[in-house]
Amino acid sequence: METFTELKELTENPHYQAQKKKILRALTDDMIDLPIIDLIKGFNELPYCFTLQSCYGHFVYNGQKDSHNFDPLPAKGSIDKVEYRIAYIAFCIENSLAGRKLFEALKEIPAIDPDNVQFCCAEWFWERQVNSYALQVEPDRFKYEDTAIIDFQEALHIEKIRNEFFIRLNELLENTRER
């Protein structure tokens, strides 16, 4: 899955509400990674936003073969290479005042670490759903991929960024709800 293409401008979508209902009707809790289930539900409760797909981001390595592993990386170890499976959330945003405010707020999230966090579009999402965007945690050199083989020290760094990424998204959601 290639997630990264340059950002597109929000466009009119008269079918937004019907599309949101259809997507959310098909979404079940078992489709969402447990650590982010409340975050995804929270964004889906906003009238001007819904999620299309998401992944918490997983680290697979010698001794850890579960491709949906939620455990933190060991603090130290003799791990040489790690397969990192991208953390991301794909959103659909309504072209409304509230939607545009959310869009602008989401554009700030990459400031966590611009070399490893991108706000982007994915052409294959956009073809199915206009106004779809993805926030992803992926080293810039792999931003076009959904997995990357990285060394252990970089994996520790990416894990820290991924954790901060989801903290910031939770804060953004809480601030949005308070408005």
Tab-separated table of N, CA and C in Angstrom:
chain	number	residue	atom	x	y	z
A	1	MET	N	0.852	-1.178	0.000
A	1	MET	CA	0.000	0.000	0.000
A	1	MET	C	0.892	1.233	0.000
A	2	GLU	N	0.733	2.091	-0.937
A	2	GLU	CA	1.459	3.355	-0.949
A	2	GLU	C	0.538	4.417	-0.377
A	3	THR	N	0.963	5.038	0.719
A	3	THR	CA	0.092	6.014	1.367
A	3	THR	C	0.422	7.446	0.999
A	4	PHE	N	1.653	7.729	0.604
A	4	PHE	CA	2.068	9.122	0.468
A	4	PHE	C	1.920	9.668	-0.942
A	5	THR	N	1.160	10.737	-1.082
A	5	THR	CA	1.209	11.659	-2.218
A	5	THR	C	1.009	13.039	-1.623
A	6	GLU	N	1.363	14.053	-2.370
A	6	GLU	CA	1.268	15.421	-1.852
A	6	GLU	C	-0.171	15.766	-1.466
A	7	LEU	N	-0.298	16.702	-0.518
A	7	LEU	CA	-1.618	17.150	-0.059
A	7	LEU	C	-2.408	17.777	-1.197
A	8	LYS	N	-3.692	17.514	-1.180
A	8	LYS	CA	-4.628	18.156	-2.102
A	8	LYS	C	-5.521	19.074	-1.283
A	9	GLU	N	-6.100	20.044	-1.952
A	9	GLU	CA	-7.033	20.947	-1.295
A	9	GLU	C	-8.374	20.251	-1.067
A	10	LEU	N	-9.049	20.636	0.001
A	10	LEU	CA	-10.408	20.149	0.222
A	10	LEU	C	-11.288	20.577	-0.943
A	11	THR	N	-12.190	19.709	-1.316
A	11	THR	CA	-13.091	19.996	-2.421
A	11	THR	C	-14.528	19.766	-1.971
A	12	GLU	N	-15.468	20.250	-2.745
A	12	GLU	CA	-16.880	20.034	-2.408
A	12	GLU	C	-17.229	18.558	-2.561
A	13	ASN	N	-18.041	18.069	-1.639
A	13	ASN	CA	-18.482	16.685	-1.691
A	13	ASN	C	-19.909	16.622	-1.156
A	14	PRO	N	-20.903	16.746	-2.009
A	14	PRO	CA	-22.293	16.744	-1.554
A	14	PRO	C	-22.741	15.406	-0.962
A	15	HIS	N	-21.946	14.368	-1.130
A	15	HIS	CA	-22.319	13.033	-0.645
A	15	HIS	C	-21.619	12.665	0.671
A	16	TYR	N	-20.941	13.640	1.273
A	16	TYR	CA	-20.134	13.369	2.468
A	16	TYR	C	-20.921	12.631	3.552
A	17	GLN	N	-22.076	13.144	3.962
A	17	GLN	CA	-22.819	12.536	5.076
A	17	GLN	C	-23.248	11.099	4.754
A	18	ALA	N	-23.705	10.843	3.558
A	18	ALA	CA	-24.098	9.483	3.171
A	18	ALA	C	-22.883	8.559	3.155
A	19	GLN	N	-21.751	9.062	2.668
A	19	GLN	CA	-20.538	8.251	2.635
A	19	GLN	C	-20.069	7.932	4.050
A	20	LYS	N	-20.151	8.915	4.935
A	20	LYS	CA	-19.747	8.694	6.321
A	20	LYS	C	-20.615	7.607	6.950
A	21	LYS	N	-21.918	7.700	6.790
A	21	LYS	CA	-22.813	6.691	7.364
A	21	LYS	C	-22.484	5.297	6.845
A	22	LYS	N	-22.238	5.184	5.551
A	22	LYS	CA	-21.938	3.894	4.945
A	22	LYS	C	-20.639	3.307	5.507
A	23	ILE	N	-19.606	4.112	5.583
A	23	ILE	CA	-18.302	3.643	6.084
A	23	ILE	C	-18.415	3.238	7.554
A	24	LEU	N	-19.054	4.067	8.364
A	24	LEU	CA	-19.122	3.783	9.797
A	24	LEU	C	-20.021	2.586	10.100
A	25	ARG	N	-21.026	2.361	9.276
A	25	ARG	CA	-21.876	1.180	9.453
A	25	ARG	C	-21.071	-0.106	9.307
A	26	ALA	N	-20.076	-0.084	8.456
A	26	ALA	CA	-19.262	-1.273	8.193
A	26	ALA	C	-18.077	-1.416	9.156
A	27	LEU	N	-17.811	-0.390	9.955
A	27	LEU	CA	-16.654	-0.410	10.854
A	27	LEU	C	-16.998	-1.134	12.153
A	28	THR	N	-16.161	-2.085	12.525
A	28	THR	CA	-16.338	-2.791	13.784
A	28	THR	C	-15.076	-2.636	14.630
A	29	ASP	N	-15.232	-2.779	15.932
A	29	ASP	CA	-14.100	-2.605	16.843
A	29	ASP	C	-12.938	-3.540	16.521
A	30	ASP	N	-13.227	-4.745	16.063
A	30	ASP	CA	-12.149	-5.693	15.791
A	30	ASP	C	-11.319	-5.308	14.560
A	31	MET	N	-11.745	-4.280	13.842
A	31	MET	CA	-10.992	-3.792	12.691
A	31	MET	C	-9.962	-2.730	13.099
A	32	ILE	N	-10.017	-2.301	14.356
A	32	ILE	CA	-9.177	-1.203	14.843
A	32	ILE	C	-8.172	-1.767	15.853
A	33	ASP	N	-6.917	-1.347	15.742
A	33	ASP	CA	-5.909	-1.771	16.715
A	33	ASP	C	-6.293	-1.263	18.103
A	34	LEU	N	-6.253	-2.153	19.067
A	34	LEU	CA	-6.717	-1.882	20.425
A	34	LEU	C	-6.156	-0.595	21.041
A	35	PRO	N	-4.856	-0.294	20.911
A	35	PRO	CA	-4.344	0.917	21.565
A	35	PRO	C	-4.954	2.229	21.051
A	36	ILE	N	-5.572	2.201	19.859
A	36	ILE	CA	-6.110	3.453	19.307
A	36	ILE	C	-7.619	3.403	19.097
A	37	ILE	N	-8.276	2.431	19.645
A	37	ILE	CA	-9.711	2.282	19.399
A	37	ILE	C	-10.504	3.501	19.876
A	38	ASP	N	-10.195	4.032	21.055
A	38	ASP	CA	-10.927	5.201	21.554
A	38	ASP	C	-10.646	6.442	20.709
A	39	LEU	N	-9.420	6.585	20.255
A	39	LEU	CA	-9.062	7.713	19.389
A	39	LEU	C	-9.849	7.655	18.080
A	40	ILE	N	-9.906	6.495	17.466
A	40	ILE	CA	-10.625	6.338	16.205
A	40	ILE	C	-12.110	6.606	16.417
A	41	LYS	N	-12.673	6.054	17.469
A	41	LYS	CA	-14.086	6.299	17.768
A	41	LYS	C	-14.334	7.786	17.990
A	42	GLY	N	-13.414	8.454	18.671
A	42	GLY	CA	-13.569	9.884	18.924
A	42	GLY	C	-13.595	10.702	17.646
A	43	PHE	N	-12.679	10.420	16.729
A	43	PHE	CA	-12.696	11.146	15.455
A	43	PHE	C	-13.964	10.833	14.669
A	44	ASN	N	-14.430	9.605	14.757
A	44	ASN	CA	-15.642	9.228	14.022
A	44	ASN	C	-16.899	9.862	14.608
A	45	GLU	N	-16.851	10.316	15.840
A	45	GLU	CA	-17.989	11.014	16.448
A	45	GLU	C	-18.103	12.462	15.973
A	46	LEU	N	-17.015	13.014	15.441
A	46	LEU	CA	-17.066	14.384	14.932
A	46	LEU	C	-17.934	14.401	13.674
A	47	PRO	N	-18.825	15.368	13.538
A	47	PRO	CA	-19.709	15.377	12.367
A	47	PRO	C	-18.994	15.696	11.053
A	48	TYR	N	-17.799	16.244	11.095
A	48	TYR	CA	-17.095	16.703	9.911
A	48	TYR	C	-15.844	15.865	9.605
A	49	CYS	N	-15.787	14.663	10.162
A	49	CYS	CA	-14.620	13.816	9.964
A	49	CYS	C	-14.997	12.361	10.193
A	50	PHE	N	-14.373	11.473	9.456
A	50	PHE	CA	-14.435	10.044	9.778
A	50	PHE	C	-13.157	9.389	9.299
A	51	THR	N	-12.862	8.231	9.874
A	51	THR	CA	-11.638	7.537	9.518
A	51	THR	C	-11.931	6.463	8.481
A	52	LEU	N	-10.951	6.246	7.628
A	52	LEU	CA	-11.065	5.237	6.578
A	52	LEU	C	-10.285	3.974	6.932
A	53	GLN	N	-9.101	4.153	7.467
A	53	GLN	CA	-8.242	3.050	7.903
A	53	GLN	C	-7.282	3.590	8.941
A	54	SER	N	-6.702	2.671	9.696
A	54	SER	CA	-5.694	3.080	10.666
A	54	SER	C	-4.827	1.894	11.045
A	55	CYS	N	-3.685	2.201	11.599
A	55	CYS	CA	-2.792	1.181	12.135
A	55	CYS	C	-1.957	1.823	13.231
A	56	TYR	N	-1.817	1.125	14.323
A	56	TYR	CA	-1.042	1.601	15.464
A	56	TYR	C	0.452	1.649	15.157
A	57	GLY	N	0.895	0.818	14.251
A	57	GLY	CA	2.326	0.712	13.954
A	57	GLY	C	2.906	-0.451	14.745
A	58	HIS	N	3.521	-1.373	14.049
A	58	HIS	CA	3.990	-2.605	14.690
A	58	HIS	C	5.464	-2.832	14.384
A	59	PHE	N	6.146	-3.432	15.345
A	59	PHE	CA	7.564	-3.751	15.214
A	59	PHE	C	7.724	-5.273	15.264
A	60	VAL	N	8.291	-5.831	14.200
A	60	VAL	CA	8.489	-7.272	14.093
A	60	VAL	C	9.997	-7.510	13.981
A	61	TYR	N	10.502	-8.465	14.757
A	61	TYR	CA	11.932	-8.721	14.787
A	61	TYR	C	12.175	-10.140	15.300
A	62	ASN	N	13.435	-10.571	15.278
A	62	ASN	CA	13.790	-11.892	15.792
A	62	ASN	C	13.297	-12.031	17.222
A	63	GLY	N	12.536	-13.040	17.477
A	63	GLY	CA	11.964	-13.241	18.806
A	63	GLY	C	10.579	-12.634	18.944
A	64	GLN	N	10.186	-11.808	17.995
A	64	GLN	CA	8.845	-11.202	18.006
A	64	GLN	C	8.309	-11.303	16.585
A	65	LYS	N	7.506	-12.296	16.351
A	65	LYS	CA	7.023	-12.575	14.995
A	65	LYS	C	5.567	-12.149	14.778
A	66	ASP	N	4.901	-11.669	15.831
A	66	ASP	CA	3.499	-11.267	15.716
A	66	ASP	C	3.407	-9.968	14.922
A	67	SER	N	2.840	-10.030	13.741
A	67	SER	CA	2.771	-8.849	12.874
A	67	SER	C	1.805	-7.790	13.393
A	68	HIS	N	1.046	-8.108	14.436
A	68	HIS	CA	0.138	-7.139	15.052
A	68	HIS	C	0.509	-6.909	16.514
A	69	ASN	N	1.775	-7.010	16.797
A	69	ASN	CA	2.328	-6.846	18.123
A	69	ASN	C	2.120	-5.412	18.640
A	70	PHE	N	1.649	-5.283	19.873
A	70	PHE	CA	1.502	-3.963	20.500
A	70	PHE	C	2.552	-3.721	21.580
A	71	ASP	N	3.354	-4.726	21.888
A	71	ASP	CA	4.347	-4.603	22.957
A	71	ASP	C	5.415	-3.593	22.576
A	72	PRO	N	5.912	-2.864	23.583
A	72	PRO	CA	7.026	-1.952	23.293
A	72	PRO	C	8.281	-2.736	22.941
A	73	LEU	N	9.150	-2.089	22.213
A	73	LEU	CA	10.439	-2.693	21.921
A	73	LEU	C	11.201	-2.870	23.236
A	74	PRO	N	12.065	-3.892	23.309
A	74	PRO	CA	12.887	-4.013	24.516
A	74	PRO	C	13.839	-2.810	24.602
A	75	ALA	N	14.115	-2.357	25.816
A	75	ALA	CA	14.985	-1.188	26.006
A	75	ALA	C	16.378	-1.431	25.434
A	76	LYS	N	16.868	-2.657	25.553
A	76	LYS	CA	18.148	-3.032	24.958
A	76	LYS	C	18.005	-4.441	24.416
A	77	GLY	N	18.946	-4.795	23.651
A	77	GLY	CA	18.889	-6.151	23.132
A	77	GLY	C	19.886	-6.350	22.025
A	78	SER	N	19.899	-7.546	21.550
A	78	SER	CA	20.821	-7.887	20.472
A	78	SER	C	20.067	-7.934	19.145
A	79	ILE	N	19.034	-7.137	19.042
A	79	ILE	CA	18.237	-7.084	17.817
A	79	ILE	C	18.994	-6.252	16.797
A	80	ASP	N	19.166	-6.791	15.626
A	80	ASP	CA	19.898	-6.091	14.581
A	80	ASP	C	18.947	-5.260	13.724
A	81	LYS	N	17.992	-5.925	13.093
A	81	LYS	CA	17.054	-5.257	12.189
A	81	LYS	C	15.630	-5.456	12.674
A	82	VAL	N	14.789	-4.452	12.402
A	82	VAL	CA	13.387	-4.469	12.796
A	82	VAL	C	12.550	-4.148	11.567
A	83	GLU	N	11.488	-4.902	11.379
A	83	GLU	CA	10.513	-4.554	10.350
A	83	GLU	C	9.466	-3.676	11.021
A	84	TYR	N	9.379	-2.447	10.568
A	84	TYR	CA	8.411	-1.501	11.112
A	84	TYR	C	7.232	-1.434	10.152
A	85	ARG	N	6.051	-1.654	10.681
A	85	ARG	CA	4.819	-1.556	9.900
A	85	ARG	C	4.147	-0.250	10.279
A	86	ILE	N	4.004	0.607	9.335
A	86	ILE	CA	3.644	2.012	9.463
A	86	ILE	C	2.448	2.286	10.394
A	87	ALA	N	2.609	3.305	11.215
A	87	ALA	CA	1.510	3.832	12.019
A	87	ALA	C	0.855	4.940	11.203
A	88	TYR	N	-0.470	4.888	11.101
A	88	TYR	CA	-1.152	5.927	10.338
A	88	TYR	C	-2.639	5.952	10.672
A	89	ILE	N	-3.248	7.065	10.337
A	89	ILE	CA	-4.705	7.183	10.328
A	89	ILE	C	-5.081	7.884	9.037
A	90	ALA	N	-5.998	7.293	8.300
A	90	ALA	CA	-6.544	7.915	7.094
A	90	ALA	C	-7.895	8.502	7.452
A	91	PHE	N	-8.047	9.786	7.183
A	91	PHE	CA	-9.255	10.531	7.508
A	91	PHE	C	-9.979	10.951	6.241
A	92	CYS	N	-11.273	11.136	6.339
A	92	CYS	CA	-12.028	11.869	5.345
A	92	CYS	C	-12.566	13.094	6.068
A	93	ILE	N	-12.356	14.257	5.489
A	93	ILE	CA	-12.718	15.509	6.141
A	93	ILE	C	-13.738	16.242	5.295
A	94	GLU	N	-14.784	16.700	5.942
A	94	GLU	CA	-15.822	17.471	5.256
A	94	GLU	C	-15.290	18.862	4.934
A	95	ASN	N	-15.642	19.358	3.758
A	95	ASN	CA	-15.259	20.708	3.369
A	95	ASN	C	-16.274	21.686	3.974
A	96	SER	N	-16.064	21.965	5.263
A	96	SER	CA	-16.907	22.891	6.015
A	96	SER	C	-15.969	23.720	6.885
A	97	LEU	N	-16.488	24.715	7.559
A	97	LEU	CA	-15.638	25.533	8.430
A	97	LEU	C	-14.949	24.660	9.473
A	98	ALA	N	-15.689	23.806	10.155
A	98	ALA	CA	-15.100	22.930	11.177
A	98	ALA	C	-14.121	21.944	10.541
A	99	GLY	N	-14.450	21.413	9.389
A	99	GLY	CA	-13.556	20.493	8.690
A	99	GLY	C	-12.258	21.166	8.291
A	100	ARG	N	-12.341	22.402	7.798
A	100	ARG	CA	-11.126	23.133	7.415
A	100	ARG	C	-10.264	23.439	8.638
A	101	LYS	N	-10.889	23.714	9.786
A	101	LYS	CA	-10.122	23.940	11.020
A	101	LYS	C	-9.401	22.658	11.434
A	102	LEU	N	-10.075	21.530	11.332
A	102	LEU	CA	-9.433	20.257	11.645
A	102	LEU	C	-8.283	19.996	10.678
A	103	PHE	N	-8.508	20.226	9.409
A	103	PHE	CA	-7.477	20.045	8.391
A	103	PHE	C	-6.224	20.854	8.754
A	104	GLU	N	-6.414	22.104	9.137
A	104	GLU	CA	-5.277	22.961	9.512
A	104	GLU	C	-4.590	22.437	10.771
A	105	ALA	N	-5.361	21.951	11.733
A	105	ALA	CA	-4.772	21.396	12.957
A	105	ALA	C	-3.977	20.126	12.659
A	106	LEU	N	-4.483	19.282	11.772
A	106	LEU	CA	-3.777	18.053	11.406
A	106	LEU	C	-2.457	18.367	10.700
A	107	LYS	N	-2.409	19.470	9.957
A	107	LYS	CA	-1.187	19.863	9.269
A	107	LYS	C	-0.051	20.182	10.239
A	108	GLU	N	-0.389	20.457	11.503
A	108	GLU	CA	0.620	20.787	12.513
A	108	GLU	C	1.264	19.544	13.135
A	109	ILE	N	0.628	18.397	13.031
A	109	ILE	CA	1.121	17.184	13.685
A	109	ILE	C	2.532	16.789	13.218
A	110	PRO	N	2.894	16.915	11.955
A	110	PRO	CA	4.254	16.543	11.550
A	110	PRO	C	5.362	17.330	12.261
A	111	ALA	N	5.029	18.430	12.901
A	111	ALA	CA	6.042	19.188	13.642
A	111	ALA	C	6.660	18.359	14.773
A	112	ILE	N	6.001	17.281	15.178
A	112	ILE	CA	6.573	16.372	16.174
A	112	ILE	C	7.971	15.956	15.750
A	113	ASP	N	8.102	15.583	14.487
A	113	ASP	CA	9.379	15.177	13.906
A	113	ASP	C	9.211	15.149	12.389
A	114	PRO	N	9.479	16.269	11.709
A	114	PRO	CA	9.239	16.355	10.262
A	114	PRO	C	9.975	15.311	9.425
A	115	ASP	N	11.039	14.725	9.961
A	115	ASP	CA	11.765	13.694	9.217
A	115	ASP	C	11.073	12.338	9.292
A	116	ASN	N	10.062	12.218	10.164
A	116	ASN	CA	9.437	10.914	10.376
A	116	ASN	C	7.913	10.944	10.448
A	117	VAL	N	7.307	12.106	10.312
A	117	VAL	CA	5.841	12.209	10.350
A	117	VAL	C	5.393	13.020	9.138
A	118	GLN	N	4.430	12.482	8.399
A	118	GLN	CA	3.922	13.164	7.209
A	118	GLN	C	2.402	13.293	7.280
A	119	PHE	N	1.913	14.413	6.766
A	119	PHE	CA	0.483	14.607	6.504
A	119	PHE	C	0.377	14.641	4.995
A	120	CYS	N	-0.422	13.750	4.441
A	120	CYS	CA	-0.384	13.549	3.003
A	120	CYS	C	-1.736	13.064	2.483
A	121	CYS	N	-1.761	12.837	1.228
A	121	CYS	CA	-2.888	12.156	0.578
A	121	CYS	C	-2.383	10.808	0.100
A	122	ALA	N	-3.307	9.951	-0.193
A	122	ALA	CA	-2.999	8.687	-0.858
A	122	ALA	C	-3.937	8.610	-2.051
A	123	GLU	N	-3.360	8.538	-3.209
A	123	GLU	CA	-4.166	8.582	-4.434
A	123	GLU	C	-5.255	7.512	-4.437
A	124	TRP	N	-4.934	6.312	-3.989
A	124	TRP	CA	-5.932	5.237	-4.013
A	124	TRP	C	-7.061	5.488	-3.028
A	125	PHE	N	-6.784	6.193	-1.907
A	125	PHE	CA	-7.876	6.609	-1.013
A	125	PHE	C	-8.726	7.664	-1.705
A	126	TRP	N	-8.050	8.661	-2.279
A	126	TRP	CA	-8.746	9.800	-2.894
A	126	TRP	C	-9.666	9.330	-4.028
A	127	GLU	N	-9.221	8.356	-4.782
A	127	GLU	CA	-10.054	7.840	-5.877
A	127	GLU	C	-11.355	7.232	-5.362
A	128	ARG	N	-11.308	6.649	-4.176
A	128	ARG	CA	-12.516	6.067	-3.572
A	128	ARG	C	-13.291	7.072	-2.731
A	129	GLN	N	-12.582	8.056	-2.187
A	129	GLN	CA	-13.203	8.989	-1.245
A	129	GLN	C	-12.477	10.329	-1.324
A	130	VAL	N	-13.108	11.330	-1.957
A	130	VAL	CA	-12.469	12.647	-2.019
A	130	VAL	C	-12.309	13.198	-0.605
A	131	ASN	N	-11.369	14.101	-0.474
A	131	ASN	CA	-11.052	14.737	0.808
A	131	ASN	C	-10.528	13.726	1.821
A	132	SER	N	-9.781	12.752	1.339
A	132	SER	CA	-9.159	11.781	2.239
A	132	SER	C	-7.681	12.131	2.405
A	133	TYR	N	-7.239	12.016	3.645
A	133	TYR	CA	-5.882	12.400	4.019
A	133	TYR	C	-5.330	11.361	4.976
A	134	ALA	N	-4.013	11.271	5.031
A	134	ALA	CA	-3.384	10.350	5.971
A	134	ALA	C	-2.316	11.087	6.761
A	135	LEU	N	-2.292	10.796	8.029
A	135	LEU	CA	-1.173	11.174	8.886
A	135	LEU	C	-0.417	9.887	9.125
A	136	GLN	N	0.891	9.906	8.894
A	136	GLN	CA	1.664	8.678	9.031
A	136	GLN	C	2.981	8.936	9.737
A	137	VAL	N	3.420	7.909	10.454
A	137	VAL	CA	4.731	7.916	11.091
A	137	VAL	C	5.584	6.916	10.318
A	138	GLU	N	6.530	7.451	9.556
A	138	GLU	CA	7.386	6.624	8.712
A	138	GLU	C	8.637	7.446	8.400
A	139	PRO	N	9.826	6.868	8.538
A	139	PRO	CA	11.009	7.626	8.135
A	139	PRO	C	10.831	8.171	6.720
A	140	ASP	N	11.231	9.412	6.533
A	140	ASP	CA	10.992	10.098	5.260
A	140	ASP	C	11.466	9.287	4.055
A	141	ARG	N	12.569	8.609	4.187
A	141	ARG	CA	13.093	7.850	3.045
A	141	ARG	C	12.202	6.667	2.682
A	142	PHE	N	11.283	6.285	3.585
A	142	PHE	CA	10.350	5.186	3.325
A	142	PHE	C	8.904	5.674	3.209
A	143	LYS	N	8.686	6.975	3.091
A	143	LYS	CA	7.330	7.520	3.165
A	143	LYS	C	6.382	6.995	2.095
A	144	TYR	N	6.917	6.394	1.058
A	144	TYR	CA	6.075	5.829	0.004
A	144	TYR	C	5.722	4.367	0.264
A	145	GLU	N	6.199	3.810	1.350
A	145	GLU	CA	6.028	2.390	1.663
A	145	GLU	C	5.178	2.227	2.919
A	146	ASP	N	4.651	1.026	3.109
A	146	ASP	CA	3.898	0.774	4.346
A	146	ASP	C	4.696	-0.058	5.346
A	147	THR	N	5.889	-0.504	4.956
A	147	THR	CA	6.805	-1.173	5.874
A	147	THR	C	8.220	-0.689	5.584
A	148	ALA	N	9.071	-0.838	6.580
A	148	ALA	CA	10.470	-0.452	6.413
A	148	ALA	C	11.325	-1.372	7.281
A	149	ILE	N	12.471	-1.740	6.776
A	149	ILE	CA	13.446	-2.473	7.571
A	149	ILE	C	14.444	-1.433	8.086
A	150	ILE	N	14.512	-1.319	9.407
A	150	ILE	CA	15.363	-0.303	10.033
A	150	ILE	C	16.200	-0.960	11.133
A	151	ASP	N	17.273	-0.278	11.534
A	151	ASP	CA	18.073	-0.841	12.615
A	151	ASP	C	17.385	-0.590	13.952
A	152	PHE	N	17.851	-1.280	14.965
A	152	PHE	CA	17.191	-1.265	16.274
A	152	PHE	C	17.138	0.136	16.885
A	153	GLN	N	18.215	0.897	16.805
A	153	GLN	CA	18.232	2.243	17.395
A	153	GLN	C	17.216	3.158	16.714
A	154	GLU	N	17.118	3.062	15.405
A	154	GLU	CA	16.120	3.870	14.696
A	154	GLU	C	14.711	3.411	15.072
A	155	ALA	N	14.530	2.104	15.249
A	155	ALA	CA	13.221	1.591	15.661
A	155	ALA	C	12.815	2.172	17.012
A	156	LEU	N	13.756	2.257	17.949
A	156	LEU	CA	13.459	2.869	19.250
A	156	LEU	C	13.022	4.319	19.083
A	157	HIS	N	13.698	5.034	18.189
A	157	HIS	CA	13.342	6.431	17.916
A	157	HIS	C	11.946	6.530	17.285
A	158	ILE	N	11.668	5.684	16.320
A	158	ILE	CA	10.353	5.686	15.658
A	158	ILE	C	9.259	5.333	16.663
A	159	GLU	N	9.525	4.386	17.543
A	159	GLU	CA	8.537	4.024	18.560
A	159	GLU	C	8.205	5.226	19.446
A	160	LYS	N	9.214	5.970	19.844
A	160	LYS	CA	9.006	7.174	20.665
A	160	LYS	C	8.157	8.197	19.902
A	161	ILE	N	8.468	8.401	18.634
A	161	ILE	CA	7.710	9.345	17.807
A	161	ILE	C	6.272	8.861	17.635
A	162	ARG	N	6.106	7.567	17.354
A	162	ARG	CA	4.757	7.007	17.205
A	162	ARG	C	3.928	7.244	18.465
A	163	ASN	N	4.526	7.018	19.625
A	163	ASN	CA	3.801	7.228	20.876
A	163	ASN	C	3.409	8.690	21.043
A	164	GLU	N	4.325	9.600	20.746
A	164	GLU	CA	4.027	11.039	20.826
A	164	GLU	C	2.952	11.426	19.803
A	165	PHE	N	3.018	10.842	18.631
A	165	PHE	CA	2.037	11.067	17.567
A	165	PHE	C	0.620	10.791	18.076
A	166	PHE	N	0.427	9.652	18.705
A	166	PHE	CA	-0.912	9.319	19.188
A	166	PHE	C	-1.312	10.154	20.400
A	167	ILE	N	-0.361	10.540	21.229
A	167	ILE	CA	-0.661	11.468	22.334
A	167	ILE	C	-1.150	12.789	21.762
A	168	ARG	N	-0.441	13.315	20.779
A	168	ARG	CA	-0.829	14.600	20.172
A	168	ARG	C	-2.184	14.518	19.483
A	169	LEU	N	-2.470	13.404	18.823
A	169	LEU	CA	-3.780	13.252	18.189
A	169	LEU	C	-4.892	13.185	19.240
A	170	ASN	N	-4.635	12.526	20.353
A	170	ASN	CA	-5.615	12.510	21.440
A	170	ASN	C	-5.844	13.920	21.986
A	171	GLU	N	-4.783	14.695	22.154
A	171	GLU	CA	-4.908	16.077	22.617
A	171	GLU	C	-5.696	16.915	21.612
A	172	LEU	N	-5.385	16.759	20.335
A	172	LEU	CA	-6.102	17.488	19.291
A	172	LEU	C	-7.589	17.144	19.341
A	173	LEU	N	-7.902	15.872	19.486
A	173	LEU	CA	-9.299	15.448	19.560
A	173	LEU	C	-9.985	16.070	20.771
A	174	GLU	N	-9.338	16.048	21.915
A	174	GLU	CA	-9.935	16.634	23.123
A	174	GLU	C	-10.157	18.136	22.938
A	175	ASN	N	-9.191	18.851	22.381
A	175	ASN	CA	-9.333	20.287	22.137
A	175	ASN	C	-10.460	20.565	21.149
A	176	THR	N	-10.607	19.700	20.156
A	176	THR	CA	-11.668	19.862	19.154
A	176	THR	C	-13.040	19.665	19.791
A	177	ARG	N	-13.146	18.697	20.657
A	177	ARG	CA	-14.420	18.425	21.335
A	177	ARG	C	-14.842	19.584	22.242
A	178	GLU	N	-13.847	20.293	22.804
A	178	GLU	CA	-14.133	21.384	23.735
A	178	GLU	C	-14.634	22.634	23.038
A	179	ARG	N	-14.413	22.749	21.737
A	179	ARG	CA	-14.855	23.948	20.991
A	179	ARG	C	-16.336	23.945	20.797
